[in-house]
Coordinates of C-alpha atoms and ligand atoms in Angstrom, one line a residue:
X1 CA -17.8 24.7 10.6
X2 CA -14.2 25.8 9.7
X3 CA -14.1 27.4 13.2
X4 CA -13.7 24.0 14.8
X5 CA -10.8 23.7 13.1
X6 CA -9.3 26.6 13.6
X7 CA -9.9 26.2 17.8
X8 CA -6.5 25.7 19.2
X9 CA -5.2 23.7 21.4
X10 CA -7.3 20.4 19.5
X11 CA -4.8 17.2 20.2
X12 CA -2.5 16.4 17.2
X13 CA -4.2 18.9 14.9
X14 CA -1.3 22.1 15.1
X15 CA -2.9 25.3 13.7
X16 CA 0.2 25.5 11.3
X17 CA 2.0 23.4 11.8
X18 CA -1.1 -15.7 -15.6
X19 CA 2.3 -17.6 -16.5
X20 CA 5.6 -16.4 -15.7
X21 CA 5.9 -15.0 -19.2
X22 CA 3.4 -12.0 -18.0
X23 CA 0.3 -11.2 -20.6
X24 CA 1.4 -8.3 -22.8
X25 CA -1.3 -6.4 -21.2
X26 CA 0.1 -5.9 -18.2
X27 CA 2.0 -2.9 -17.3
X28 CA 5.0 -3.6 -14.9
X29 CA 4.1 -1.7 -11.9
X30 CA 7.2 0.7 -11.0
X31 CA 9.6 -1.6 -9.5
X32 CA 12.4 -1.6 -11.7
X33 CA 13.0 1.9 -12.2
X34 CA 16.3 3.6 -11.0
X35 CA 15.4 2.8 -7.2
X36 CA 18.7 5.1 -6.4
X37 CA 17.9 8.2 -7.6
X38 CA 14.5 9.8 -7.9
X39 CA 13.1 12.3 -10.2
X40 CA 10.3 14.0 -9.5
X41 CA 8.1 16.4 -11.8
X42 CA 10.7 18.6 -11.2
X43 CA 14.2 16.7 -11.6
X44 CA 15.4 16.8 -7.6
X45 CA 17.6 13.7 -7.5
X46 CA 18.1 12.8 -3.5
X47 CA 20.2 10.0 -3.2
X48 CA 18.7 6.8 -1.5
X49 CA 21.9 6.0 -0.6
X50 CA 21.7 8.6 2.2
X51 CA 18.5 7.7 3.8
X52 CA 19.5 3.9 3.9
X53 CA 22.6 5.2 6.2
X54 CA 20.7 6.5 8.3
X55 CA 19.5 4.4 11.4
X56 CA 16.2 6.3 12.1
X57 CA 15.1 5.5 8.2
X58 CA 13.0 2.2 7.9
X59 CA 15.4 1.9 4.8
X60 CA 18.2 1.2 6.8
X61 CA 20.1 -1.6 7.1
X62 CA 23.7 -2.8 7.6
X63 CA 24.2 -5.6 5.0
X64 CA 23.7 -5.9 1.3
X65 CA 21.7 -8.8 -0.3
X66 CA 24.6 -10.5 -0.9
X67 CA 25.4 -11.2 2.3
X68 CA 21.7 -12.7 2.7
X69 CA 23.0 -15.7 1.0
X70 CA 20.1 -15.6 -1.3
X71 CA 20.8 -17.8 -4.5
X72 CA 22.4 -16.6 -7.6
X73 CA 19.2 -16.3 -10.3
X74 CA 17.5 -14.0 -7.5
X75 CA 20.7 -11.9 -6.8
X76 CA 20.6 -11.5 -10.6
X77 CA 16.7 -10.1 -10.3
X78 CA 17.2 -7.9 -8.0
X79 CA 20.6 -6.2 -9.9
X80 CA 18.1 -5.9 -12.4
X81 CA 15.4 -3.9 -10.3
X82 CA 18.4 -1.5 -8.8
X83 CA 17.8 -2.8 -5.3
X84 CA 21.0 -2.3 -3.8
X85 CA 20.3 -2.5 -0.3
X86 CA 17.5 -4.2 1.6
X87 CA 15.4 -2.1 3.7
X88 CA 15.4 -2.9 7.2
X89 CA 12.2 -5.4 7.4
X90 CA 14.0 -7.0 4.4
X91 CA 17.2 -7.3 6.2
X92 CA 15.9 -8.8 9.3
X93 CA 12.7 -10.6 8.2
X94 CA 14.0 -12.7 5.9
X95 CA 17.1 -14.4 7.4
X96 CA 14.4 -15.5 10.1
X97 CA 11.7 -16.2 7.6
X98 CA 14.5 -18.5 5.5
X99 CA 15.8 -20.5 8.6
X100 CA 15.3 -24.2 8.8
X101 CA 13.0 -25.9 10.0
X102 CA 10.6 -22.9 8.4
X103 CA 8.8 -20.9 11.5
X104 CA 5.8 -18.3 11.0
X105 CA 6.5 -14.8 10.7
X106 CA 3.9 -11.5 11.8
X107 CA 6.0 -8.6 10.1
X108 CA 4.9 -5.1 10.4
X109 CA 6.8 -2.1 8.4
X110 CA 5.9 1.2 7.2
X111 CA 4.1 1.7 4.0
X112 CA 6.4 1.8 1.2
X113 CA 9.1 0.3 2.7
X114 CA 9.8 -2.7 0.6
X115 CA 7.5 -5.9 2.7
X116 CA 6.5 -7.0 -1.3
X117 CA 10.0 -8.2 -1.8
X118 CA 11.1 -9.6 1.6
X119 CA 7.8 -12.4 1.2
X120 CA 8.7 -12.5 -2.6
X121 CA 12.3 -13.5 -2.2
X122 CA 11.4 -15.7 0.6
X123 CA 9.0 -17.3 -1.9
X124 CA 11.2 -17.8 -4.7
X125 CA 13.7 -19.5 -2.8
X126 CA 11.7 -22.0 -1.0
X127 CA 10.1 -22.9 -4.5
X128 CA 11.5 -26.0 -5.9
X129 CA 11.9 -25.4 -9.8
X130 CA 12.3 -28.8 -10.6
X131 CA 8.3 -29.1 -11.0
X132 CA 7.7 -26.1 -12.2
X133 CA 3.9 -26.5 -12.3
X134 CA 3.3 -27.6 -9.1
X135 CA 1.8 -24.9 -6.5
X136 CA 4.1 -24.5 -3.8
X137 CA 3.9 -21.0 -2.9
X138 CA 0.2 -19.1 -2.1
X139 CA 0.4 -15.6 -1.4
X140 CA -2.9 -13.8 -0.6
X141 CA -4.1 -9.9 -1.1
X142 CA -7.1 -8.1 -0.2
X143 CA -8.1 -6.5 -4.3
X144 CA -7.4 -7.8 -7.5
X145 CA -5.2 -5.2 -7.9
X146 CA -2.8 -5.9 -5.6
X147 CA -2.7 -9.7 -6.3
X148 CA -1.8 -8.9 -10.3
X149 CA 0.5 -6.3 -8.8
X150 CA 2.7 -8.7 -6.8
X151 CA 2.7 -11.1 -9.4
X152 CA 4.4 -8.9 -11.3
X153 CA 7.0 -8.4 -8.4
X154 CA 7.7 -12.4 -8.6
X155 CA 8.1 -12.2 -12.2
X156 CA 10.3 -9.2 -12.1
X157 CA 13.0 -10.6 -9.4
X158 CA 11.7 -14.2 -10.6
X159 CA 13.0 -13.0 -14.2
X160 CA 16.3 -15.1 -13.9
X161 CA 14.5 -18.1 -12.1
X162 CA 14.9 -21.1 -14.6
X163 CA 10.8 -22.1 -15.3
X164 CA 9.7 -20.2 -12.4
X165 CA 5.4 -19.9 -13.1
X166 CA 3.3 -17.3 -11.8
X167 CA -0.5 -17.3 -12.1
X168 CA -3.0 -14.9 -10.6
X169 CA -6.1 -16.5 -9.1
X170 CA -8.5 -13.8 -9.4
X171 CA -12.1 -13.5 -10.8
X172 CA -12.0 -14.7 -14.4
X173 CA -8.4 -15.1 -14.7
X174 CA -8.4 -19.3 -14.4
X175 CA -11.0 -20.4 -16.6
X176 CA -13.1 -23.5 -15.6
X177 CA -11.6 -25.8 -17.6
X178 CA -8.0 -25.2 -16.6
X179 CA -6.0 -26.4 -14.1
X180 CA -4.2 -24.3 -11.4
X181 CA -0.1 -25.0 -12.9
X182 CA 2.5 -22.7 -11.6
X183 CA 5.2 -22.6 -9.0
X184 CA 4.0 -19.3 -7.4
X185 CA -0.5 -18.0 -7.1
X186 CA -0.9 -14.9 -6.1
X187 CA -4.5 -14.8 -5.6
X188 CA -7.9 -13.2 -4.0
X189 CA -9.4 -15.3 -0.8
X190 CA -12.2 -16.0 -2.6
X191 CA -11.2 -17.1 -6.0
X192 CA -8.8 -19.5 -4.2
X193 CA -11.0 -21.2 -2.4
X194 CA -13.5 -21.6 -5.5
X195 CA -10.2 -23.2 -7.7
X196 CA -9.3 -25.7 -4.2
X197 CA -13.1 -26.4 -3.6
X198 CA -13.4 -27.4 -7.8
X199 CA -10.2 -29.4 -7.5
X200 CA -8.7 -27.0 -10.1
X201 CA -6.0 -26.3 -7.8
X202 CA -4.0 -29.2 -5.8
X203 CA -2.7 -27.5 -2.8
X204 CA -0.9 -30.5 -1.2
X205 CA 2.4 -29.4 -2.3
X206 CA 2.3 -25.8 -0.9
X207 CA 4.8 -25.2 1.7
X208 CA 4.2 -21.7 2.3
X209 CA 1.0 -19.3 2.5
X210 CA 1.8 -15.3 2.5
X211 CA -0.9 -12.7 3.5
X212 CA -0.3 -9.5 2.7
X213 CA -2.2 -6.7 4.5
X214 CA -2.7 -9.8 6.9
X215 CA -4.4 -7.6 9.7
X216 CA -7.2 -6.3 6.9
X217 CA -7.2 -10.2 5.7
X218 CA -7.9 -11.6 8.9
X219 CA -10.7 -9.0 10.5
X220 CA -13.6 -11.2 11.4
X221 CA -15.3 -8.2 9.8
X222 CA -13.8 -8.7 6.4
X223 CA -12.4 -11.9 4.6
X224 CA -11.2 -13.6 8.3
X225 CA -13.8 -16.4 7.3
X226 CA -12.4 -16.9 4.4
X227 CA -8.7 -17.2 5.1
X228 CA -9.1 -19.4 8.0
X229 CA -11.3 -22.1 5.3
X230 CA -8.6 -21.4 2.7
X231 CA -5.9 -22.3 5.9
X232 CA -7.9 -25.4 6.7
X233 CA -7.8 -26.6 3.2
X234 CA -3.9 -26.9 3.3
X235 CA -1.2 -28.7 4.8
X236 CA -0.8 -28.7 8.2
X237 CA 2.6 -27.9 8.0
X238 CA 3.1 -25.3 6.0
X239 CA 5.1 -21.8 7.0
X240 CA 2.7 -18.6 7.3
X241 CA 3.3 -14.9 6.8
X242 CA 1.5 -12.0 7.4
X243 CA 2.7 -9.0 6.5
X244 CA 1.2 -5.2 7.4
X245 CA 1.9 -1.9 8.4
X246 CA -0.8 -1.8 10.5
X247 CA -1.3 -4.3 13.2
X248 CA -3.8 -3.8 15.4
X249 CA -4.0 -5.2 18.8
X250 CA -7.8 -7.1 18.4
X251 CA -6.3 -7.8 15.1
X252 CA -2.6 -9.0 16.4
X253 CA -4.3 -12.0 18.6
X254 CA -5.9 -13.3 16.2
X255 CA -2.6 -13.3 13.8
X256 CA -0.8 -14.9 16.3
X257 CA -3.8 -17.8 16.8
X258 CA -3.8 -17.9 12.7
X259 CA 0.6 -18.0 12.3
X260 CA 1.5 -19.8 16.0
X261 CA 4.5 -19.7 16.9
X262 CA 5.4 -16.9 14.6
X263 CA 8.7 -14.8 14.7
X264 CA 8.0 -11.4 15.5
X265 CA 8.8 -7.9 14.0
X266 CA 6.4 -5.0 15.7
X267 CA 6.7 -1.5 15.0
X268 CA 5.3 0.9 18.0
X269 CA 2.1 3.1 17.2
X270 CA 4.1 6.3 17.2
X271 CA 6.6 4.9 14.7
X272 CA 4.0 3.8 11.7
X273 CA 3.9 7.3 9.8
X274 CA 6.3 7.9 7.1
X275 CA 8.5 10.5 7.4
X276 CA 8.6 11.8 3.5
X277 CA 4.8 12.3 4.1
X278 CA 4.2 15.7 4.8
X279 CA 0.1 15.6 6.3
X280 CA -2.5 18.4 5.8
X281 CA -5.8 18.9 6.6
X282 CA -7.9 21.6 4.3
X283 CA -10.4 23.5 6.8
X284 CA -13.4 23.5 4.1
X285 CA -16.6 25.6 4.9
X286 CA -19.1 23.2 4.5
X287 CA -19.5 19.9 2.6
X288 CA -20.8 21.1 -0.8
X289 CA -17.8 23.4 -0.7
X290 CA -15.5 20.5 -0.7
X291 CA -16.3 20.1 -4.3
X292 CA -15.2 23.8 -5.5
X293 CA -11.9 23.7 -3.4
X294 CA -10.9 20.4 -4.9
X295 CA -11.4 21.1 -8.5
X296 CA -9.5 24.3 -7.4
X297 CA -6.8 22.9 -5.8
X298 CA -6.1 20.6 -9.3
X299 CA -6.7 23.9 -10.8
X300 CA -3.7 25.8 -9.4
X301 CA -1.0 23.0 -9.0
X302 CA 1.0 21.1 -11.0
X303 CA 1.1 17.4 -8.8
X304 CA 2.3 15.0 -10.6
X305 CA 0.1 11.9 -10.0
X306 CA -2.5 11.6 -7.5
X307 CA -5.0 9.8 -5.8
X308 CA -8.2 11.0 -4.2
X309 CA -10.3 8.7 -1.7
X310 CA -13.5 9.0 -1.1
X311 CA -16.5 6.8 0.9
X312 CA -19.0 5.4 -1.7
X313 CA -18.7 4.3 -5.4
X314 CA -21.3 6.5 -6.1
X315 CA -19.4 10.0 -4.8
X316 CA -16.0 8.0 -6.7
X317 CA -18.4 8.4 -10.0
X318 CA -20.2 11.5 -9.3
X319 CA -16.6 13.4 -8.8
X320 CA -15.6 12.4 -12.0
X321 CA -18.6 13.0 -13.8
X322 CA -18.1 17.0 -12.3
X323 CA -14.3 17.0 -12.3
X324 CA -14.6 16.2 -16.4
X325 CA -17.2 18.3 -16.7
X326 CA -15.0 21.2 -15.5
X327 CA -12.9 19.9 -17.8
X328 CA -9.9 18.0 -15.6
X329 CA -8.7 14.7 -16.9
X330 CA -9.4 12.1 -14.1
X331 CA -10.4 7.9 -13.9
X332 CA -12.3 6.5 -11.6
X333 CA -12.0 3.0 -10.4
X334 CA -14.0 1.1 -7.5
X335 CA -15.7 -2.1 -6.9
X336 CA -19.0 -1.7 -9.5
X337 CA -16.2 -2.3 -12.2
X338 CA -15.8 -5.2 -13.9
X339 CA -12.2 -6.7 -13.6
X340 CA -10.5 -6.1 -17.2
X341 CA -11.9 -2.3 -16.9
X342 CA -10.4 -2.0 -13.4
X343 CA -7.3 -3.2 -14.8
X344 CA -7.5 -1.4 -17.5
X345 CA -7.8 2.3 -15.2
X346 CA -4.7 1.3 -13.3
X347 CA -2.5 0.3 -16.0
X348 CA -3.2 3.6 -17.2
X349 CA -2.3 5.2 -13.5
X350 CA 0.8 3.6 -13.6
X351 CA 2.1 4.3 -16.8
X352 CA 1.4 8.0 -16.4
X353 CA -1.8 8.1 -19.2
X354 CA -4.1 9.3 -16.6
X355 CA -2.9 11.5 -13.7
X356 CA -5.6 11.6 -11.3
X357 CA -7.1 8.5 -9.5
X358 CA -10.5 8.6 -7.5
X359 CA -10.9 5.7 -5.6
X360 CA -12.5 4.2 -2.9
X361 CA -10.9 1.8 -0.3
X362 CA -10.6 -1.1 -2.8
X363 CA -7.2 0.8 -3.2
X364 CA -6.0 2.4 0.0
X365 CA -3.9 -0.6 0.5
X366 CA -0.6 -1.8 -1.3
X367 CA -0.8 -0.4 -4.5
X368 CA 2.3 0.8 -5.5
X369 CA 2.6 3.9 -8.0
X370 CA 6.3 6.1 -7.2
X371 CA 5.1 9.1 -9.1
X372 CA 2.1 9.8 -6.7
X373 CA 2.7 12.7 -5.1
X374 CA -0.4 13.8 -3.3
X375 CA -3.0 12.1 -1.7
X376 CA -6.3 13.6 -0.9
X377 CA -8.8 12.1 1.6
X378 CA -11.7 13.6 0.1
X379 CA -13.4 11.7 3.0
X380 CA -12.3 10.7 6.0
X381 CA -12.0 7.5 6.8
X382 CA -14.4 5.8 9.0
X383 CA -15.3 2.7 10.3
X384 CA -18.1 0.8 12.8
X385 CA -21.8 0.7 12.9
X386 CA -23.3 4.4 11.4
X387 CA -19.3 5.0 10.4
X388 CA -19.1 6.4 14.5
X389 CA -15.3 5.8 14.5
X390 CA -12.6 7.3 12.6
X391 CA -10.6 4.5 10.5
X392 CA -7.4 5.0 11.3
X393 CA -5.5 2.0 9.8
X394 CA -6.9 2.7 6.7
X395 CA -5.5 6.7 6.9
X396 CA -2.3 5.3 7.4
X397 CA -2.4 2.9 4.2
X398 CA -4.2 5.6 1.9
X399 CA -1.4 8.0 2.6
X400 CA 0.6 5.3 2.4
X401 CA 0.1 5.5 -1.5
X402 CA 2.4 8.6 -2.0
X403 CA 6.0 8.5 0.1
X404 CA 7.5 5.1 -1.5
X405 CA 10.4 3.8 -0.5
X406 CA 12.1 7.4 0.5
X407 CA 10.1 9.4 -1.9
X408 CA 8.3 12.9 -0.4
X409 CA 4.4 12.9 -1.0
X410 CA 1.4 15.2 0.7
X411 CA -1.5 14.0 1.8
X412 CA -4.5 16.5 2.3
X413 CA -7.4 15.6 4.5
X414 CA -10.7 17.5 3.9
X415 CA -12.6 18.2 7.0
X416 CA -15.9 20.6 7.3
X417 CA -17.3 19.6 10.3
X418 CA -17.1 18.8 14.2
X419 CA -17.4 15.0 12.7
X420 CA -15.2 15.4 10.9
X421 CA -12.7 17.6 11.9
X422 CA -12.5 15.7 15.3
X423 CA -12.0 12.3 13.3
X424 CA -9.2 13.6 12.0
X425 CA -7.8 14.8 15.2
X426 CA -8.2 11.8 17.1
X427 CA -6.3 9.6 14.3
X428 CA -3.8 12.3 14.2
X429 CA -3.3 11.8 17.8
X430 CA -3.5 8.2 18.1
X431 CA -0.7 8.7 15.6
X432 CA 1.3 11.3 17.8
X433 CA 1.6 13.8 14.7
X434 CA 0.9 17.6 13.6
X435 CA -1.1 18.2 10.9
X436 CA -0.2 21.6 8.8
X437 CA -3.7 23.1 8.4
X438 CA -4.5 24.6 4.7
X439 CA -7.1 27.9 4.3
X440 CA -9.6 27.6 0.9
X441 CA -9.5 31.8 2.0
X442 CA -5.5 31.6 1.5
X443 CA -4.4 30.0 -2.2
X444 CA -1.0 31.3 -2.8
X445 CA -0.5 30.0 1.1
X446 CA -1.6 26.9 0.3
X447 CA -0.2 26.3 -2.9
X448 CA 3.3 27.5 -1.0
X449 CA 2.6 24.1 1.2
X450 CA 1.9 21.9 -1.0
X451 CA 4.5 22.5 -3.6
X452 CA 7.7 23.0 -0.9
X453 CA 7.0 19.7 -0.3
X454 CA 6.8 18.0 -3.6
X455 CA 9.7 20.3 -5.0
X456 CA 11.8 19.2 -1.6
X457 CA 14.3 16.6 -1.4
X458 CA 14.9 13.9 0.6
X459 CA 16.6 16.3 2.8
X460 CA 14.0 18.4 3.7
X461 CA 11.6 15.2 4.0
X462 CA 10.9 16.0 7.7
X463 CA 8.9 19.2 6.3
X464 CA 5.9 18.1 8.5
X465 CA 6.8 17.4 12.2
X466 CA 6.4 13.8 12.2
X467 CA 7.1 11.3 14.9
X468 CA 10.4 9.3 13.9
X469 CA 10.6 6.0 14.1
X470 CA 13.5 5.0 16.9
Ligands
LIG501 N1 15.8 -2.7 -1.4 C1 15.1 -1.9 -2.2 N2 15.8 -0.9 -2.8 C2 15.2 0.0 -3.6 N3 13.8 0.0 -3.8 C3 13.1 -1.0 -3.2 C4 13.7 -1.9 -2.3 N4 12.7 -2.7 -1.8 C5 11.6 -2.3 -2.4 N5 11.8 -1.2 -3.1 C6 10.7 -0.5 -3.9 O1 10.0 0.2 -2.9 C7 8.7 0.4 -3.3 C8 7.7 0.1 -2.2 O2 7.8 -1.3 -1.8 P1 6.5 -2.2 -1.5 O3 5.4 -2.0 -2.5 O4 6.9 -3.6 -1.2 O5 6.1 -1.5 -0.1 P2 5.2 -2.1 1.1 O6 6.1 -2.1 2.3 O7 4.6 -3.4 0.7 O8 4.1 -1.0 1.3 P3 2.6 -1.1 1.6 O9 2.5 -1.2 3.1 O10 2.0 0.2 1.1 O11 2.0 -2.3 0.9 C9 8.5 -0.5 -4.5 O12 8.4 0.4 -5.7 C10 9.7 -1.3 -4.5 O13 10.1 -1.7 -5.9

């Protein structure tokens, strides 16, 4: 039914408009690269420098990290990495998230903009490396994936840190026989609470639990249970923080039941979308059509890296199975993997082996690869009983894969029905954004779109009329 989507007047939818020493097979996920200049496929270099000036960026920020007082060896890390400004979130969370006596924190920033380093800093200087092997530090993610991936952060700004020891506590990771010895875990909800319950891991000593993604963490619909029996098992006094870019409100009272107390940093609904993201929606005829236009949209462009997200495993493996078929090189990676072979896919992602990602929701949150450039929502993202609602946290984290840190990224949203295609509108309004509508009937149009946008630089970020963030 692309006539729905071409109706005007629809709200938000404009017709055009392990230990520290890391196992060598692990890929370091793209965090040191030259974080002040940025290539893209096709060598526009945009200096960061200019978006961090500017107040309206969520990169901005009026300090440097030496004025954050943070102590020498992590100073020296983060030299290394090229971080030479914090963003804002880093330069307001973490003097408040450092204060003595320690006080919770609820911290919400846009995707992309640095939140991995503002809890990992705080981390690695509340970590007393005099006993190296004692757990002091938790921090908590929603995938496997994510949790190896901020390990790697600790041990990348850690890398100066005198015995500093990271361990990831996910599934099959910690075997059975050893004993839970670093400074810093980084682990799944569920793994954790299997190492405390087996007494592998002696939590007594922790003095501060992080969740990331906290308001995914915490839904009673998700792994809430679990965190609040992984809380109950720790100190009483510890310091908590949650970190997100989404927050919402159901979600928020709970947080602030879970971290009392807690310092605050909010961001307003309009301001959560990332400016570098230009958003799209592709007006497909029907759903089996969806299939053709994809494979033909690879087939004209030159991206870069990309991910596509669609509902079930099953479609994630079917879409491969075709897309290879037609001959396009492409991994898949969801929840029916076994862990080494899901770490195995991503490594390959982020070193640039394989280009093209199909994924379900496993990955829509955190994972952090610079080079993606496009982001397809194969499927809209739904959520409730029947999927009767549109999902609109989780649109904002999958697009929230391409647009890192000041980067510009697309994100293309196939709709082919009134379900659809009003799912789409109602997130984009609940946003407050335009989405640039592509034709299948129109290629050169489309491919015009798409590639002004990756080929743009910073300065022209604002391609698609997106709500900035005051
Ligand atoms: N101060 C900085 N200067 C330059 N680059 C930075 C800085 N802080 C973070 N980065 C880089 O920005 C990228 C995005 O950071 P990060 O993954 O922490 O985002 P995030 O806010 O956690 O996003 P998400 O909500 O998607 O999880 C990373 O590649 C990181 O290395």
């Amino acid at each position: 039914m692309a006539d729905q989507a071409n109706q005007a007047n629809t709200p938000g939818v404009a017709p055009d408009s392990t230990p520290a020493a890391a196992t060598a097979t692990e890929t370091a996920p793209d965090v040191h690269q030259d974080s002040n200049l940025v290539d893209n496929e096709y060598e526009v270099e945009v200096k960061l420098s200019d978006l961090q000036n500017d107040q309206e960026s969520p990169l901005y920020s009026v300090s440097s990290f030496e004025q954050l007082g943070l102590p020498k060896p992590i100073n020296d890390g983060l030299l290394a990495m090229n971080f030479k400004k914090p963003s804002k979130i880093q330069e307001r969370a973490l003097p408040l998230m450092l204060s003595n006596p320690p006080r919770n924190m609820i911290a919400q920033s846009q995707s992309g903009t640095g939140k991995t380093a503002a809890f990992v800093l705080t981390a690695l200087s509340r970590v007393d490396l005099s006993k190296p092997t004692q757990p002091q530090a938790l921090i908590l993610a929603p995938s496997r994936e994510l949790a190896r991936q901020i390990q790697m952060v600790v041990q990348t700004i850690g890398q100066f840190c005198e015995n500093l020891i990271v361990e990831a506590a996910i599934p099959g990771n910690i075997s059975r026989t050893a004993g839970v010895k670093s400074s810093v875990v980084v682990g799944t909800p569920g793994t954790v609470m299997d190492l405390v319950r087996r007494r592998q891991f002696d939590v007594s000593q922790l003095k501060l639990l992080i969740i990331d993604e906290a308001d995914n963490m915490l839904d009673q619909q998700g792994m809430g249970e679990q965190c609040v029996r992984v809380k109950s098992m720790l100190p009483p006094t510890i310091q908590i923080l949650l970190f997100s870019a989404t927050f919402p409100e159901k979600v928020m009272q709970y947080a602030e039941r879970y971290a009392p107390n807690a310092n605050q940093m909010k961001l307003k609904q309009q301001e959560l979308t990332v400016k570098g993201i230009s958003q799209m929606y592709m007006d497909c005829p029907d759903e089996r059509e969806k299939y053709d236009i994809l494979c033909k949209l690879y087939g004209l462009m030159t991206i870069g890296s990309s991910v596509i997200f669609v509902k079930t495993r099953e479609s994630a493996t079917e879409i491969q199975r075709r897309m290879e078929a037609d001959g396009h090189k492409v991994s898949a990676l969801h929840g029916a993997y076994e862990g080494a072979n899901r770490d195995a896919v991503l490594d390959d992602f982020r070193s640039g082996r394989s280009k093209v990602l199909i994924t379900t929701n496993v990955l829509a949150r955190g994972i952090d690869v610079s080079s993606v450039s496009m982001v397809i929502n194969y499927d809209i993202p739904m959520k409730g009983a029947g999927d009767r609602e549109p999902d609109a946290e989780t649109y904002l984290h999958r697009i929230g894969r391409t647009g890192r840190f000041g980067r510009v990224g697309v994100s293309i949203s196939f709709v082919y029905d009134r379900k659809s295609f009003e799912s789409l509108a109602k997130i984009a309004d609940y946003y407050g954004i335009d989405l640039i509508q592509l034709s299948p009937d129109d290629w050169d149009a489309t491919e015009k779109k798409v590639q002004d946008v990756i080929k743009s630089s910073r300065a022209k970020a604002d391609y698609a009329p997106n709500v900035t963030s005051g």
